[in-house]
Coordinates of C-alpha atoms and ligand atoms in Angstrom, one line a residue:
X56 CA 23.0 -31.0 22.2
X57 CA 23.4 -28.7 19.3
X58 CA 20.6 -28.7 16.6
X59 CA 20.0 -26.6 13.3
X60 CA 16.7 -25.0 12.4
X61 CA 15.8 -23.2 9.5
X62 CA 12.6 -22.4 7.0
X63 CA 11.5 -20.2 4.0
X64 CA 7.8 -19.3 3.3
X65 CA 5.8 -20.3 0.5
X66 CA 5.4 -17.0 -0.6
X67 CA 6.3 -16.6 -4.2
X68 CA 9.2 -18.5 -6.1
X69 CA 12.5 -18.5 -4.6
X70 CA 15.4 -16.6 -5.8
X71 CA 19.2 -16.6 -5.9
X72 CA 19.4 -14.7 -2.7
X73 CA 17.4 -17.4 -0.5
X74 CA 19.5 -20.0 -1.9
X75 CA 22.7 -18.6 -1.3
X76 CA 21.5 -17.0 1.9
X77 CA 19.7 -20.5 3.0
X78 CA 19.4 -23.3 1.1
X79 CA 22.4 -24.0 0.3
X80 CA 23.6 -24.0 4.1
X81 CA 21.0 -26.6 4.8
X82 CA 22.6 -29.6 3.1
X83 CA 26.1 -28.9 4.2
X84 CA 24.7 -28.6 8.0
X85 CA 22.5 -31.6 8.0
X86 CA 25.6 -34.2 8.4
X87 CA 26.9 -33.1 11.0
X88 CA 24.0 -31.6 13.1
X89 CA 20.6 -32.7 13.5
X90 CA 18.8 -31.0 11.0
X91 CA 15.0 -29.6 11.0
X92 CA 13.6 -27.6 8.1
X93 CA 10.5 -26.3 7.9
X94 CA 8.1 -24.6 5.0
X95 CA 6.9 -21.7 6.8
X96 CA 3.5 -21.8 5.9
X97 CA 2.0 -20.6 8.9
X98 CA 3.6 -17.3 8.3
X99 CA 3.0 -17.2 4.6
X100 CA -0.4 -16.3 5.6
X101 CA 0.6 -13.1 7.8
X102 CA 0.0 -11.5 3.5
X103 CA -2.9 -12.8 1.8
X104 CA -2.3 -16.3 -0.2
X105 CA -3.9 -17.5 -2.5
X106 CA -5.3 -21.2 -1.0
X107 CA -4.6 -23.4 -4.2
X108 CA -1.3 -21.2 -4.7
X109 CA -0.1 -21.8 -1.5
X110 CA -0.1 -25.6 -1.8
X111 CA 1.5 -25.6 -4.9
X112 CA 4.2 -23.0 -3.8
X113 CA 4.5 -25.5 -0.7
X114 CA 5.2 -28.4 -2.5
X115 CA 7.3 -26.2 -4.5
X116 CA 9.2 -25.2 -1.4
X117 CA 9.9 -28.7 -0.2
X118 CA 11.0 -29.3 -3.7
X119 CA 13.9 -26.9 -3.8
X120 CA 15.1 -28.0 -0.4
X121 CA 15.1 -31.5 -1.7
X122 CA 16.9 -30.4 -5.1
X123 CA 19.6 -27.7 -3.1
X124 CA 20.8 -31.3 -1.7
X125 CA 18.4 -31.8 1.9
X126 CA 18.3 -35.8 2.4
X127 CA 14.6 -36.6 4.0
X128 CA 16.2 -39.6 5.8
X129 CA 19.2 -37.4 7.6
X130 CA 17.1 -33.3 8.1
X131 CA 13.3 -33.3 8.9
X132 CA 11.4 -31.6 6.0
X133 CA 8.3 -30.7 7.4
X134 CA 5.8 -27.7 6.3
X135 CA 5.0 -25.7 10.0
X136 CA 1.1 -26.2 10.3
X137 CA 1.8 -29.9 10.6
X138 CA 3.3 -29.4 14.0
X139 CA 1.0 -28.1 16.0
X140 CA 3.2 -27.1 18.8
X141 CA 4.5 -24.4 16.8
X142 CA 1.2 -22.2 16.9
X143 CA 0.7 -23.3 20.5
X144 CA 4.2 -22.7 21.9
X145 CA 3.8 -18.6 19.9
X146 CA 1.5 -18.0 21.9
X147 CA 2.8 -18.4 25.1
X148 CA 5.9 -16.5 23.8
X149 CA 3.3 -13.9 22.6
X150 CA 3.1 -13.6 26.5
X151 CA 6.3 -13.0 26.9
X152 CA 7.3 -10.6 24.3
X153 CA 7.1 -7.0 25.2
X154 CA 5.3 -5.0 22.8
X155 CA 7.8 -2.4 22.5
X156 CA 10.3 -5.4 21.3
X157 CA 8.3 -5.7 18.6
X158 CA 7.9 -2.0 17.5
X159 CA 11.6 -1.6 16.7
X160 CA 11.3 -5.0 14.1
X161 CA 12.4 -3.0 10.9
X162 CA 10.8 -6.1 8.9
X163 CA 7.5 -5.0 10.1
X164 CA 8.0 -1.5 9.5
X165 CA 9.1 -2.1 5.5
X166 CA 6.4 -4.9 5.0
X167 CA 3.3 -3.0 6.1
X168 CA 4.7 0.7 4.4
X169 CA 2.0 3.3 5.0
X170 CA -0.7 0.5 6.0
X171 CA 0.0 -0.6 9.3
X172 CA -3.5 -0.2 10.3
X173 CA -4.3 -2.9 8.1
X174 CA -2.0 -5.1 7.9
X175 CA -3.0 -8.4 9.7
X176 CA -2.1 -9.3 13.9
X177 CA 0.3 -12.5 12.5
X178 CA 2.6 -10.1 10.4
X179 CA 3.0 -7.9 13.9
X180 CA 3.4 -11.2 15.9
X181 CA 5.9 -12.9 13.1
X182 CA 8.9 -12.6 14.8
X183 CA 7.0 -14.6 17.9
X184 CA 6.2 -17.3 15.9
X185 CA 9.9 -17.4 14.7
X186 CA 10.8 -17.8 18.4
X187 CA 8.6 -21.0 18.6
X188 CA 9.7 -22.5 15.9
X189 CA 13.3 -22.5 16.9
X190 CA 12.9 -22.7 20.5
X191 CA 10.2 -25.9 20.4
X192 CA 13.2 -27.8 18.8
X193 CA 15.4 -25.6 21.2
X194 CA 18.3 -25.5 18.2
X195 CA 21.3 -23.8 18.8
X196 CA 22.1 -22.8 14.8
X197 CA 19.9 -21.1 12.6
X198 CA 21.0 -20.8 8.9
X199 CA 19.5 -17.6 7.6
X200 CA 19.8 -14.0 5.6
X201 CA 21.3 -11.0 6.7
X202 CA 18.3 -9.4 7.0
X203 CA 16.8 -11.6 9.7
X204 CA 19.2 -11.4 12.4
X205 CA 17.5 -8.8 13.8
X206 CA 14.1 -11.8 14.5
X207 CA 17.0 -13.9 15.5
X208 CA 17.8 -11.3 18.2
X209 CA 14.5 -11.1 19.8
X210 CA 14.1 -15.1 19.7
X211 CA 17.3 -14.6 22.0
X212 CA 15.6 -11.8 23.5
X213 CA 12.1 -14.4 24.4
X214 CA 14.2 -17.5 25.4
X215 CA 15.9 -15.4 27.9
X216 CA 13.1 -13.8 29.3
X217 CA 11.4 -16.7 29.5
X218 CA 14.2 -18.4 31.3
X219 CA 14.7 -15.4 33.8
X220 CA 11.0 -15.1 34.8
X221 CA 10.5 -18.9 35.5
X222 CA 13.8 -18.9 37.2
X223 CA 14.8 -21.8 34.7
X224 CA 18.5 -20.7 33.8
X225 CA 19.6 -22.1 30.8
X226 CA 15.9 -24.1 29.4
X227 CA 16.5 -22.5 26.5
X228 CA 19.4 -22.0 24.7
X229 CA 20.7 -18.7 23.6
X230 CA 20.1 -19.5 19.0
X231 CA 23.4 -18.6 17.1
X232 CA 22.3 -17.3 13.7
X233 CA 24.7 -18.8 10.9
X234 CA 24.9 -15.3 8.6
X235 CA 28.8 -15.7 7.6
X236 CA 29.8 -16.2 4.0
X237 CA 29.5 -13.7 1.1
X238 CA 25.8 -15.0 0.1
X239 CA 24.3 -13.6 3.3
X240 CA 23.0 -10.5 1.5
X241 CA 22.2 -10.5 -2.1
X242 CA 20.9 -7.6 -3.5
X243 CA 18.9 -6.8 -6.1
X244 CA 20.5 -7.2 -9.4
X245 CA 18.8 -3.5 -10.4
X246 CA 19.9 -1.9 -7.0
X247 CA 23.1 -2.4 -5.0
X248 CA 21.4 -0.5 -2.3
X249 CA 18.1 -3.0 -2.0
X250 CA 18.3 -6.7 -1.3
X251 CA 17.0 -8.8 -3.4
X252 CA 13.4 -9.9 -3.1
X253 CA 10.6 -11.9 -4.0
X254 CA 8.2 -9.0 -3.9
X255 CA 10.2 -6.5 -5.9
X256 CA 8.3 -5.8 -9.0
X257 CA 10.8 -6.2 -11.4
X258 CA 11.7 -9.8 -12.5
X259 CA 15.0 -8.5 -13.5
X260 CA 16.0 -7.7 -9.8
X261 CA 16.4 -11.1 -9.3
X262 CA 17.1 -14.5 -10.3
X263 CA 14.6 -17.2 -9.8
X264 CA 15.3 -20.8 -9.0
X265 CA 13.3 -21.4 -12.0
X266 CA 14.8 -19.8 -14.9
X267 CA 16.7 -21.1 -17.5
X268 CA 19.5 -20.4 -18.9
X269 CA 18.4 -17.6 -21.4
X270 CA 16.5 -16.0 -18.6
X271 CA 19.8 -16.3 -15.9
X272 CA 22.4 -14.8 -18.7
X273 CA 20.2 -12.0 -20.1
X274 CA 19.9 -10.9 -15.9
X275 CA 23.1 -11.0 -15.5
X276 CA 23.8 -9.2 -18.9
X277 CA 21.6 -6.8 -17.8
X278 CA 22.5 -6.2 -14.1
X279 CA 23.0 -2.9 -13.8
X280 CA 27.0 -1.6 -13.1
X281 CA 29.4 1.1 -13.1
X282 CA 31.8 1.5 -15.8
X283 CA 34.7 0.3 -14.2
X284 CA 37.2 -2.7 -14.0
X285 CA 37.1 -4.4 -11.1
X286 CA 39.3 -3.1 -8.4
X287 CA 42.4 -4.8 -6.5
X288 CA 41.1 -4.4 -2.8
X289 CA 38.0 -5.4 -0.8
X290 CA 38.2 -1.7 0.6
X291 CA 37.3 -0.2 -3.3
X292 CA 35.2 -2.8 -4.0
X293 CA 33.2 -2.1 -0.8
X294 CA 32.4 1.5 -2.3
X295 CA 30.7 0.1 -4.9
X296 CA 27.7 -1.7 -4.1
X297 CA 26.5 -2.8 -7.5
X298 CA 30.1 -4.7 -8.3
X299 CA 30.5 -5.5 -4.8
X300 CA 27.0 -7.3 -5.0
X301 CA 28.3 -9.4 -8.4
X302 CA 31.5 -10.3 -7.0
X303 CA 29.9 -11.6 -3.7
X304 CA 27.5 -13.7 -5.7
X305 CA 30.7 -15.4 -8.0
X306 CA 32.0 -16.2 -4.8
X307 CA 28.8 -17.7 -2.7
X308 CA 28.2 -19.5 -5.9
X309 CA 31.9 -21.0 -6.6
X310 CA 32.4 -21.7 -2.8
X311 CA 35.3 -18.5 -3.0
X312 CA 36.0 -15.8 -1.2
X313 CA 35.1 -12.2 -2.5
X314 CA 39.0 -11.2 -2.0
X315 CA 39.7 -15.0 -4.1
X316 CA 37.5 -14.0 -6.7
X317 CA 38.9 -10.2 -6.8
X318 CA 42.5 -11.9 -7.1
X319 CA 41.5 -13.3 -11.0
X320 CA 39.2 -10.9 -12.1
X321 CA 40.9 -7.3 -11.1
X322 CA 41.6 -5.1 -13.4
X323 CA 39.0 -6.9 -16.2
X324 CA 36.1 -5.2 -17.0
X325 CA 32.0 -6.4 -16.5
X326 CA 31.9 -7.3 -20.8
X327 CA 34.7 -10.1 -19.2
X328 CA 33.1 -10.4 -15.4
X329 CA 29.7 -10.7 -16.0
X330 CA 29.8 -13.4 -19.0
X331 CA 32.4 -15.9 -16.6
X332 CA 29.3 -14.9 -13.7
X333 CA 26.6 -15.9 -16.7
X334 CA 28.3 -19.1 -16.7
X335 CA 28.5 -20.2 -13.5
X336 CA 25.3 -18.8 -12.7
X337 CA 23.5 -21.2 -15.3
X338 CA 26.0 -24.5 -14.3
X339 CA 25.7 -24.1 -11.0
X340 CA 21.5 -23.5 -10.8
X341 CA 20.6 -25.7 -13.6
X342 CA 21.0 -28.8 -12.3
X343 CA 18.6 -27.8 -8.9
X344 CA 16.7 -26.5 -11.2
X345 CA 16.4 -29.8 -13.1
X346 CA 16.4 -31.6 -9.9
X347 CA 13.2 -29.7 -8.7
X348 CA 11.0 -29.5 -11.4
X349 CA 11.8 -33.7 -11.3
X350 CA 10.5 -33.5 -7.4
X351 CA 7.4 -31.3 -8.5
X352 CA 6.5 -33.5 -11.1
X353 CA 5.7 -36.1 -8.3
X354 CA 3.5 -34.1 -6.0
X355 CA 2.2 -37.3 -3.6
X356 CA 5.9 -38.5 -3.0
X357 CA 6.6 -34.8 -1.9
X358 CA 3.2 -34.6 0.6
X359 CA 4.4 -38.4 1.8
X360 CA 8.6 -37.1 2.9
X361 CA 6.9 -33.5 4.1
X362 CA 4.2 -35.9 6.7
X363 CA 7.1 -38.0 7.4
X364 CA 8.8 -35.3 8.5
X365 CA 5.6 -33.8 10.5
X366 CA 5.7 -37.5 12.4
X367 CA 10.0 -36.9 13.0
X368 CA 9.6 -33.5 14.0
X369 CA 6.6 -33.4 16.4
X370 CA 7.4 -35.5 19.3
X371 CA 10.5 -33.0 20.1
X372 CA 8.8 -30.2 19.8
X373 CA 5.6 -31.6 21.8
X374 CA 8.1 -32.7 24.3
X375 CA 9.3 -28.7 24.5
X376 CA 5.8 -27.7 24.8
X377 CA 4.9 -30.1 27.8
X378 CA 8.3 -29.0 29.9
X379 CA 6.8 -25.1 28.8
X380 CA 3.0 -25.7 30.1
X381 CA 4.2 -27.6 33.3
X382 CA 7.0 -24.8 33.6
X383 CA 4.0 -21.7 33.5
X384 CA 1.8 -23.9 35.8
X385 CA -0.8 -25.1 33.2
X386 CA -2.5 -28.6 35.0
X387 CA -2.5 -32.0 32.8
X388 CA 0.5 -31.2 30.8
Ligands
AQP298 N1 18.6 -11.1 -0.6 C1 18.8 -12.1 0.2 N2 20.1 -12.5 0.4 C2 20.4 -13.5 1.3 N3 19.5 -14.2 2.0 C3 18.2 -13.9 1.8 N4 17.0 -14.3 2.3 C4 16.0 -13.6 1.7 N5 16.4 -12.7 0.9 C5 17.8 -12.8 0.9 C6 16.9 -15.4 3.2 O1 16.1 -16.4 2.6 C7 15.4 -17.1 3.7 C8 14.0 -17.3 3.4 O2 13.3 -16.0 3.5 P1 11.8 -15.9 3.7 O3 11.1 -17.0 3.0 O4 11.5 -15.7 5.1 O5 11.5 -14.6 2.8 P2 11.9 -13.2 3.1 O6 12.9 -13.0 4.2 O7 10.6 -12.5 3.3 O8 12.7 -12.7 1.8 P3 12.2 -12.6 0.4 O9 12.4 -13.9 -0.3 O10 13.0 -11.5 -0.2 O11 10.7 -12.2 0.4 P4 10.0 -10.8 0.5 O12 10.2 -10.1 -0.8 O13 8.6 -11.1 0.8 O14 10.7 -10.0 1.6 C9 15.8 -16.4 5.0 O15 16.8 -17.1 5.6 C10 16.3 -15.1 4.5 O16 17.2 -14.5 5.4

């Protein structure tokens, strides 16, 4: 049976790239697979949060997957420390994983910088965890970012290792990540060379779920460009990141492709591109917007749909974890 799984940390707000990378894939998915989408709380922690910030950006979290369109009665909304086989089923996988798998995760490499030494075990081990949250539901589709296919690789990597060494061909499934589509990498609004980021230090580099309009139209006003009209052909657009990055967001955001949107707007300049982006930036975020801060304004019927989920979620992924313990030979399971 095919299922999707997907989550985002409570780690700061969210931006236009996790929404067009993520989100937004979530609610088209959920009718017509069965659907299970965590918050990743459990790895927010691998950095330093905040305690009261961290329930608040949780709920926050839940919120935006509720306004982006997720239905709690069709997906599973569920934040990841409510499952316990999650944590359990890591670290079995954490047994399994070689160590020089994880050395080559670039993720790791950019997020601890010139601190390795002290950056905590869990941000080395993330990856692992990523491997039991998708394999305890054993989905087949994962809707994420660019920039995490390399994770999805080594979840791929663990399930067949795992498979191989208990001589259990095929337990686990082989994840497909779902990457395709022009929102898969945003970049940052200030460089076409960065993606964009929660953690970049300029609020300009990105667009939050929670501006408003002013905020979303003076960004885009801003964005930084070349001088040029836009060009005819994927292939020149391609050589120039910055325009390249605009374009692609016009067309995650109007459901287009890049070479659709290149078809009306070559040959006009950004003082005509970016004001028609502007636009449809604002018309098509306001309403989640809206939407979410109507979800966050009812904190208790958020903690009710995420526990709900908890109680949906848990029995499949306990059920993985039993078939794993009695597969490696623990007794009782
Ligand atoms: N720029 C992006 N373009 C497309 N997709 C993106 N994602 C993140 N950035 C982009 C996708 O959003 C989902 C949730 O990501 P996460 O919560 O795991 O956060 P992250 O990958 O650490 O990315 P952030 O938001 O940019 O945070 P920092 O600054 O901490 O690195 C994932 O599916 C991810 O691919």
């Amino acid at each position: 049976p095919q299922r999707v799984l997907s989550g985002v940390q409570p780690s700061g707000a969210l931006h236009l790239g996790n929404y067009l990378g993520a989100l937004i894939k979530f609610s088209r998915l959920q009718h017509e697979i069965p659907t299970f989408i965590f918050v990743a709380d459990l790895h927010a922690i691998t950095a330093w949060q905040e305690p009261a910030l961290l329930a608040a950006q949780t709920r926050e979290i839940a919120a935006a997957y509720l306004a982006s369109g997720l239905d709690p009665k069709v997906a599973a909304i569920f934040p990841q420390s409510q499952v316990r086989a999650h944590a359990e089923l890591a670290w079995i996988f954490n047994c399994v994983a070689r160590l020089g798998w994880l050395d080559r995760m670039t993720q790791f490499k950019e997020k601890s910088g010139k601190h390795k030494e002290r950056s905590s075990v869990g941000l080395y081990t993330y990856p692992v965890l990523q491997a039991a949250d998708i394999l305890a539901y054993k989905a087949t589709q994962v809707p994420v970012g660019e920039d995490q296919r390399q994770h999805l690789e080594l979840t791929r990597d663990i399930a067949a290792k795992f498979n191989h060494d208990y001589d259990r061909p095929g337990f686990f499934p082989l994840p497909e990540p779902m990457t395709q589509g022009p929102g898969a990498r945003i970049m940052s609004l200030r460089d076409g060379s960065a993606k964009m980021s929660k953690s970049d230090p300029s609020d300009y580099s990105r667009i939050n779920l929670t501006d408003d309009a002013d905020a979303i139209a003076q960004k885009v006003r801003k964005a930084r460009t070349d001088p040029e009209p836009l060009p005819e052909t994927l292939d020149e657009l391609a050589k120039r990141p910055e325009a390249d990055n605009l374009v692609g967001i016009f067309a995650a955001l109007s459901g287009r492709t890049k070479a659709d949107v290149l078809a009306e707007f070559a040959g006009k300049g950004f003082g005509t591109f970016k004001p028609a982006l502007a636009d449809l930036a604002v018309a098509s975020l306001g309403p989640v917007t809206a939407a979410m801060r109507g979800f966050m304004d009812d904190p208790a019927q958020i903690d009710a749909i995420l526990k709900d989920g908890a109680e949906r979620a848990s029995p499949i992924a306990e059920a993985t974890l039993a078939e794993v313990k009695k597969i490696v030979g623990f007794i009782g399971a």
